Coordinates of C-alpha atoms in Angstrom, one line a residue:
M1272 CA 119.4 83.1 95.4
A1273 CA 120.6 79.7 94.4
L1274 CA 119.7 76.1 95.4
E1275 CA 122.8 74.1 94.6
F1276 CA 122.9 70.3 94.4
S1277 CA 126.2 68.5 95.1
S1278 CA 127.6 65.8 92.8
Y1279 CA 125.9 63.0 94.7
Y1280 CA 122.4 64.7 94.6
T1281 CA 123.0 65.7 90.9
L1282 CA 123.7 62.0 90.0
I1283 CA 120.5 60.9 91.9
C1284 CA 118.5 63.6 90.1
A1285 CA 119.9 62.5 86.7
A1286 CA 118.9 58.9 87.4
V1287 CA 115.4 60.0 88.3
V1288 CA 115.2 62.0 85.1
L1289 CA 116.1 59.0 83.1
I1290 CA 113.6 56.8 84.8
I1291 CA 110.9 59.5 84.2
G1292 CA 111.9 59.8 80.6
S1293 CA 111.8 56.1 80.0
F1294 CA 108.3 55.9 81.6
L1295 CA 107.0 58.8 79.5
V1296 CA 108.3 57.5 76.2
R1297 CA 106.6 54.1 77.0
K1298 CA 103.3 55.5 78.1
V1299 CA 102.9 58.6 76.0
P1300 CA 102.2 57.7 72.4
L1301 CA 103.2 61.1 71.0
L1302 CA 106.7 60.8 72.4
N1303 CA 107.0 57.2 71.3
N1304 CA 105.6 57.8 67.9
F1305 CA 108.0 60.8 67.3
N1306 CA 111.0 58.9 68.7
I1307 CA 111.9 61.5 71.3
P1308 CA 115.0 60.4 73.3
E1309 CA 114.3 59.4 76.9
P1310 CA 116.8 61.9 78.4
V1311 CA 115.1 64.7 76.4
A1312 CA 111.6 63.7 77.6
G1313 CA 112.6 63.4 81.2
G1314 CA 114.9 66.4 81.1
L1315 CA 112.4 68.8 79.8
V1316 CA 110.0 67.8 82.6
A1317 CA 112.8 68.5 85.1
A1318 CA 113.6 71.8 83.4
L1319 CA 110.0 72.9 83.7
V1320 CA 110.0 72.0 87.4
C1321 CA 113.1 74.1 87.9
L1322 CA 111.4 77.0 86.0
G1323 CA 108.4 76.7 88.3
V1324 CA 110.7 76.8 91.4
Y1325 CA 112.4 80.0 90.0
Q1326 CA 109.1 81.7 89.1
F1327 CA 107.4 81.1 92.4
T1328 CA 110.4 81.2 94.9
G1329 CA 113.1 83.1 93.1
Y1330 CA 115.6 80.3 93.7
R1331 CA 117.8 79.3 90.8
V1332 CA 118.3 75.5 90.9
S1333 CA 121.9 74.5 89.9
F1334 CA 123.6 71.2 89.5
D1335 CA 127.2 70.0 89.6
A1336 CA 128.8 71.1 86.3
E1337 CA 131.9 69.1 86.9
L1338 CA 129.9 65.9 87.1
Q1339 CA 128.3 66.7 83.8
N1340 CA 131.6 67.4 82.2
A1341 CA 133.1 64.2 83.5
F1342 CA 130.4 62.0 82.0
M1343 CA 130.7 63.9 78.7
L1344 CA 134.5 63.1 78.6
V1345 CA 133.7 59.5 79.4
F1346 CA 131.2 59.4 76.5
F1347 CA 133.7 60.8 74.0
S1348 CA 136.4 58.5 75.3
S1349 CA 134.1 55.6 74.6
I1350 CA 133.7 56.8 71.0
G1351 CA 137.5 56.8 70.6
L1352 CA 137.9 53.4 72.3
S1353 CA 135.3 52.0 69.9
A1354 CA 137.1 53.2 66.7
N1355 CA 140.0 51.1 65.6
F1356 CA 141.5 51.9 62.3
S1357 CA 139.7 49.1 60.5
K1358 CA 136.4 50.8 61.4
L1359 CA 137.6 54.2 60.3
K1360 CA 138.7 52.7 57.0
A1361 CA 135.3 51.1 56.7
G1362 CA 133.8 54.6 56.8
G1363 CA 135.6 55.4 53.5
R1364 CA 133.9 57.4 50.9
A1365 CA 130.6 57.8 52.9
L1366 CA 132.5 59.5 55.8
L1367 CA 134.1 62.0 53.4
V1368 CA 130.8 62.7 51.6
F1369 CA 129.0 63.3 54.9
L1370 CA 131.8 65.6 56.0
L1371 CA 131.5 67.6 52.9
V1372 CA 127.7 67.9 53.5
I1373 CA 128.4 69.3 57.0
V1374 CA 131.1 71.7 55.7
V1375 CA 128.5 73.2 53.4
F1376 CA 125.9 73.4 56.2
I1377 CA 128.3 75.4 58.4
G1378 CA 128.4 78.0 55.7
V1379 CA 124.6 77.9 55.3
Q1380 CA 124.0 78.2 59.0
N1381 CA 126.2 81.2 59.5
T1382 CA 124.9 82.9 56.3
V1383 CA 121.3 82.5 57.5
G1384 CA 122.2 83.9 61.0
I1385 CA 124.0 86.9 59.6
T1386 CA 121.4 87.6 57.0
M1387 CA 118.5 87.4 59.4
A1388 CA 120.3 89.7 61.9
K1389 CA 120.8 92.3 59.2
L1390 CA 117.2 92.1 58.1
L1391 CA 116.0 92.5 61.7
G1392 CA 118.3 95.5 62.3
L1393 CA 120.8 93.7 64.6
D1394 CA 124.5 93.5 64.7
P1395 CA 125.6 90.9 62.2
L1396 CA 127.9 89.4 64.9
I1397 CA 124.7 88.5 66.8
G1398 CA 123.7 86.5 63.8
L1399 CA 127.0 84.7 63.9
V1400 CA 126.3 83.9 67.6
A1401 CA 123.0 82.5 66.5
G1402 CA 124.8 80.4 63.9
S1403 CA 127.5 77.7 64.0
I1404 CA 129.2 79.2 67.1
T1405 CA 126.3 78.0 69.4
L1406 CA 124.1 75.8 67.3
L1407 CA 126.7 73.6 65.8
G1408 CA 129.4 74.3 68.4
G1409 CA 127.3 73.9 71.6
H1410 CA 127.8 75.4 75.0
G1411 CA 131.6 75.0 75.1
T1412 CA 132.1 76.8 71.8
A1413 CA 129.5 79.4 72.8
G1414 CA 131.4 80.3 76.0
A1415 CA 134.8 80.5 74.3
W1416 CA 133.8 82.5 71.3
G1417 CA 131.4 84.6 73.4
A1418 CA 134.3 85.9 75.4
V1419 CA 136.2 86.7 72.2
L1420 CA 133.2 88.6 70.8
E1421 CA 132.7 90.5 74.0
H1422 CA 136.4 91.5 74.6
E1423 CA 137.6 91.9 71.0
H1424 CA 134.5 92.9 69.0
G1425 CA 132.4 94.7 71.6
V1426 CA 129.3 92.5 71.5
K1427 CA 127.8 93.1 74.9
G1428 CA 126.4 90.0 76.6
A1429 CA 127.7 87.7 73.9
I1430 CA 128.5 84.9 76.5
T1431 CA 124.9 84.9 78.0
L1432 CA 123.4 85.2 74.6
G1433 CA 125.5 82.3 73.3
I1434 CA 124.6 80.0 76.2
A1435 CA 120.9 80.8 75.7
C1436 CA 121.2 80.0 72.0
A1437 CA 123.1 76.8 72.6
T1438 CA 120.4 75.8 75.2
F1439 CA 117.7 76.4 72.6
G1440 CA 119.7 74.3 70.1
L1441 CA 120.2 71.4 72.5
V1442 CA 116.4 71.2 73.1
I1443 CA 115.4 71.6 69.5
G1444 CA 118.1 69.3 68.2
G1445 CA 116.7 66.5 70.4
L1446 CA 113.1 67.1 69.5
V1447 CA 113.2 67.3 65.7
G1448 CA 115.8 64.6 64.7
G1449 CA 113.6 61.6 65.5
P1450 CA 110.4 62.8 63.9
L1451 CA 112.2 63.9 60.7
A1452 CA 114.0 60.6 60.4
K1453 CA 110.8 58.7 61.0
W1454 CA 109.0 60.8 58.4
L1455 CA 111.7 60.0 55.8
I1456 CA 111.6 56.3 56.6
R1457 CA 107.8 56.1 56.1
R1458 CA 107.6 58.5 53.1
N1459 CA 110.2 56.4 51.3
G1460 CA 109.1 53.0 52.4
L1461 CA 112.5 52.3 54.0
R1462 CA 113.3 49.1 56.0
G1463 CA 115.9 48.7 58.7
P1464 CA 117.8 45.4 59.4
V1465 CA 115.2 44.3 61.9
A1466 CA 112.5 44.5 59.3
D1467 CA 114.6 42.6 56.8
G1468 CA 115.1 39.8 59.3
N1469 CA 118.7 40.3 60.2
S1470 CA 120.0 37.7 62.7
D1471 CA 121.1 38.5 66.2
S1472 CA 124.7 37.7 65.3
E1473 CA 124.5 40.5 62.7
E1474 CA 123.1 42.8 65.2
S1475 CA 126.0 42.1 67.6
A1476 CA 128.4 43.2 64.9
M1477 CA 127.0 46.7 64.8
P1478 CA 129.1 49.5 66.4
N1479 CA 128.7 50.6 69.9
F1480 CA 125.7 52.9 70.9
S1481 CA 123.5 51.5 68.2
S1482 CA 121.5 49.3 70.5
P1483 CA 121.5 50.8 74.0
H1484 CA 118.7 48.6 75.3
K1485 CA 120.4 45.4 74.2
N1486 CA 121.6 43.1 77.1
R1487 CA 125.4 43.1 77.3
L1488 CA 127.2 40.3 79.2
I1489 CA 130.2 41.8 80.9
T1490 CA 132.4 40.6 83.9
A1491 CA 133.9 42.5 86.8
E1492 CA 137.4 41.9 85.4
A1493 CA 136.3 43.5 82.0
A1494 CA 134.7 46.4 83.9
V1495 CA 137.9 47.2 85.8
E1496 CA 140.0 46.9 82.6
T1497 CA 137.6 49.2 80.8
L1498 CA 137.6 51.8 83.6
A1499 CA 141.4 51.8 83.4
L1500 CA 141.1 52.5 79.7
F1501 CA 138.8 55.4 80.4
A1502 CA 141.1 56.8 83.0
G1503 CA 143.9 56.7 80.4
C1504 CA 141.8 58.7 78.0
L1505 CA 140.9 61.3 80.5
A1506 CA 144.6 61.6 81.7
F1507 CA 145.7 62.0 78.1
A1508 CA 143.0 64.7 77.6
Q1509 CA 144.0 66.6 80.6
F1510 CA 147.7 66.4 79.7
M1511 CA 147.1 67.6 76.1
T1512 CA 144.8 70.4 77.2
E1513 CA 147.4 71.8 79.5
L1514 CA 150.2 71.3 77.1
T1515 CA 148.5 73.1 74.2
A1516 CA 146.9 75.8 76.2
G1517 CA 147.5 79.1 74.4
S1518 CA 148.9 77.5 71.3
S1519 CA 147.5 77.1 67.8
F1520 CA 147.0 73.4 68.6
K1521 CA 144.5 74.1 71.4
L1522 CA 141.4 71.9 71.1
P1523 CA 138.5 71.3 73.5
T1524 CA 139.2 68.7 76.1
F1525 CA 136.6 66.3 74.8
V1526 CA 138.3 66.2 71.4
W1527 CA 141.5 65.2 73.1
A1528 CA 139.6 62.5 75.1
L1529 CA 138.2 61.1 71.8
G1530 CA 141.7 61.2 70.2
G1531 CA 143.2 59.5 73.2
G1532 CA 140.7 56.8 73.0
V1533 CA 141.6 56.2 69.3
L1534 CA 145.3 56.1 70.1
I1535 CA 144.9 53.7 73.1
R1536 CA 142.5 51.4 71.2
N1537 CA 144.7 51.0 68.2
A1538 CA 147.9 50.7 70.2
L1539 CA 146.3 47.8 72.1
D1540 CA 144.9 46.2 68.9
Y1541 CA 147.9 46.4 66.6
V1542 CA 151.0 46.8 68.9
F1543 CA 150.2 44.9 72.1
R1544 CA 147.6 42.5 70.5
F1545 CA 145.4 43.0 73.5
E1546 CA 141.7 42.2 73.0
V1547 CA 139.6 45.2 74.1
F1548 CA 136.2 44.2 75.6
D1549 CA 133.8 46.2 73.4
R1550 CA 130.7 45.2 75.3
A1551 CA 132.0 46.9 78.4
I1552 CA 132.8 50.0 76.5
D1553 CA 129.3 50.0 75.1
V1554 CA 127.7 49.7 78.5
F1555 CA 129.8 52.5 80.1
G1556 CA 129.5 54.7 77.0
N1557 CA 125.7 54.4 76.8
A1558 CA 125.3 55.0 80.5
S1559 CA 127.6 58.1 80.4
L1560 CA 125.7 59.4 77.3
S1561 CA 122.3 59.2 79.2
I1562 CA 123.6 60.7 82.4
Y1563 CA 125.3 63.5 80.5
L1564 CA 122.2 64.4 78.6
A1565 CA 120.1 64.2 81.8
I1566 CA 122.3 66.6 83.7
A1567 CA 122.6 68.9 80.7
L1568 CA 118.8 69.2 80.5
L1569 CA 118.4 69.4 84.2
S1570 CA 120.7 72.5 84.0
L1571 CA 118.5 74.3 81.5
K1572 CA 117.6 77.7 82.6
L1573 CA 114.4 78.2 80.7
W1574 CA 113.9 81.6 82.1
E1575 CA 117.0 82.7 80.2
L1576 CA 115.3 81.5 77.0
A1577 CA 112.1 83.4 77.9
D1578 CA 114.2 86.6 78.2
L1579 CA 115.4 86.3 74.6
A1580 CA 114.5 89.2 72.5
G1581 CA 111.8 88.6 69.8
P1582 CA 114.2 89.1 66.9
L1583 CA 116.5 86.4 68.2
V1584 CA 113.7 84.0 68.6
I1585 CA 112.8 84.6 64.9
I1586 CA 116.5 83.9 63.9
L1587 CA 116.5 80.6 65.8
A1588 CA 113.1 79.6 64.4
V1589 CA 114.4 80.2 60.9
Q1590 CA 117.6 78.3 61.7
T1591 CA 115.5 75.3 62.7
L1592 CA 113.4 75.5 59.5
V1593 CA 116.6 75.7 57.4
L1594 CA 118.1 72.7 59.3
L1595 CA 115.1 70.6 58.6
L1596 CA 115.0 71.5 54.9
Y1597 CA 118.7 71.0 54.4
V1598 CA 118.8 67.7 56.2
G1599 CA 115.6 66.4 54.5
F1600 CA 116.5 67.5 51.0
V1601 CA 120.3 67.6 50.9
T1602 CA 121.7 65.2 53.5
F1603 CA 119.2 62.5 52.9
R1604 CA 119.6 62.6 49.1
V1605 CA 123.4 63.0 49.0
M1606 CA 123.9 60.1 51.5
G1607 CA 121.9 57.7 49.4
K1608 CA 118.2 58.0 50.3
D1609 CA 118.2 54.7 52.1
Y1610 CA 117.7 53.6 55.7
D1611 CA 121.2 54.5 56.8
A1612 CA 120.7 58.0 55.3
A1613 CA 117.6 58.5 57.3
V1614 CA 119.4 57.6 60.6
L1615 CA 122.3 59.9 59.5
C1616 CA 119.7 62.6 59.2
A1617 CA 118.5 62.1 62.8
G1618 CA 122.2 62.5 63.8
N1619 CA 122.7 65.5 61.6
C1620 CA 119.7 67.3 63.4
G1621 CA 121.2 66.4 66.8
F1622 CA 124.6 68.1 66.3
G1623 CA 123.4 70.6 63.7
M1624 CA 121.4 72.3 66.4
G1625 CA 122.7 70.7 69.7
A1626 CA 125.6 68.4 70.3
T1627 CA 127.1 65.0 69.4
P1628 CA 125.5 63.2 72.4
T1629 CA 122.1 64.5 71.3
A1630 CA 122.9 63.2 67.8
V1631 CA 123.6 59.7 69.1
A1632 CA 120.5 59.8 71.3
N1633 CA 118.5 60.8 68.3
M1634 CA 119.8 57.8 66.2
Q1635 CA 119.2 55.5 69.1
A1636 CA 115.6 56.5 69.2
I1637 CA 115.3 55.5 65.6
T1638 CA 117.4 52.3 65.7
N1639 CA 115.6 51.1 68.8
Q1640 CA 112.4 50.8 66.6
Y1641 CA 113.7 50.1 63.2
G1642 CA 117.0 48.3 63.7
S1643 CA 120.7 49.2 63.8
S1644 CA 122.6 51.3 61.2
Y1645 CA 126.3 50.4 61.0
K1646 CA 127.1 53.3 58.7
A1647 CA 125.4 56.0 60.8
F1648 CA 126.9 55.0 64.2
L1649 CA 130.3 54.7 62.5
I1650 CA 130.2 58.2 60.8
V1651 CA 128.2 60.6 63.0
P1652 CA 130.3 60.3 66.2
M1653 CA 133.6 60.8 64.4
V1654 CA 132.3 63.7 62.3
G1655 CA 130.3 65.3 65.1
A1656 CA 132.8 65.0 67.8
F1657 CA 136.1 65.5 66.0
F1658 CA 136.0 67.0 62.6
I1659 CA 133.2 69.5 63.3
D1660 CA 135.1 71.5 66.0
I1661 CA 138.1 72.0 63.8
L1662 CA 136.2 72.9 60.7
N1663 CA 133.8 75.2 62.7
A1664 CA 136.7 77.1 64.2
V1665 CA 138.1 77.7 60.7
F1666 CA 134.7 79.0 59.4
I1667 CA 134.1 81.2 62.4
Q1668 CA 137.5 82.9 61.9
L1669 CA 136.7 83.4 58.2
F1670 CA 133.3 85.0 58.9
L1671 CA 134.7 87.2 61.7
K1672 CA 137.3 88.5 59.2
F1673 CA 134.5 89.1 56.6
L1674 CA 132.4 91.0 59.1
S1675 CA 135.3 93.1 60.6

């Protein structure tokens, strides 16, 4: 039995989740002290309500997945529209170093999953499912590779297993990133730009998404122009997804949306000399991020997590510990052991166990309290949304060949 909510009711529920999350973070010291993102706080409450409905009535509450997907695409489009070539160039060496850190982590995550599966007497491919396929890749990658593992490698229930692991990762990634970054900041006596007395003009120079609660002055004309830009990104994403279907150039639709945003933004900047209204992109991007996360957490089926076998729970717990150790001792040190590095660690936890939107929400929870981080908000969205999916696909193929 299912209780289905249409797109209209799903949007209303998402808004309520965000209001509840904002209230909880303000009023509950534990959530505020550990920098838990508002969508995660409200979303977990909603997920518990849905679990209660299922346990007592047998009804599975479901929400409009297309609406969630739409807001995800708008969010990734906003990342692309915010990234002109001058910003990408500004990432420079730090972006390459962070990318190398993540490449190594992909190997670590899969090695841990496979090793733990073998120690617990499970098929090593199940360890791969509980590795970068779901934790770094998220729900989309879990569904795609789950089908491959079921049909070509005989792993029964790989899709369901993958979705459950990705769900676990989404929750944990949103819970551990903020506390770890805050611990690093306090332990090392780090200070953000607010603590150093940066001016408001410097704050306004920070990249989009770094200050979601900052007032943004936009006009109706700018809003319409920005919506047209988003429509162009989504149209490009749809066209490229259909064009590359079944080919070696096939990529997730959200990657094409981000790439389309980069192309459109830089064409407007350098070819047509059209001034893009960044503040409007910032507003729409932050709103889409919050609504996407709210719907994603509303859609959590906690009863599926409860049905996970004990050995799989052990694997995921070990993966969480390894993530925290790697981020705290490797990512933080390699990226410079400064305030930017701490914010990068919050983002690393977000997409290392969940998804890029979770990474951005984690970083926002930190920068809301300590001040913006230009480097983190420049690097994490590009690495987490674009490079990771390509590199992860390569690593998954290599591990599958090794295990075959």
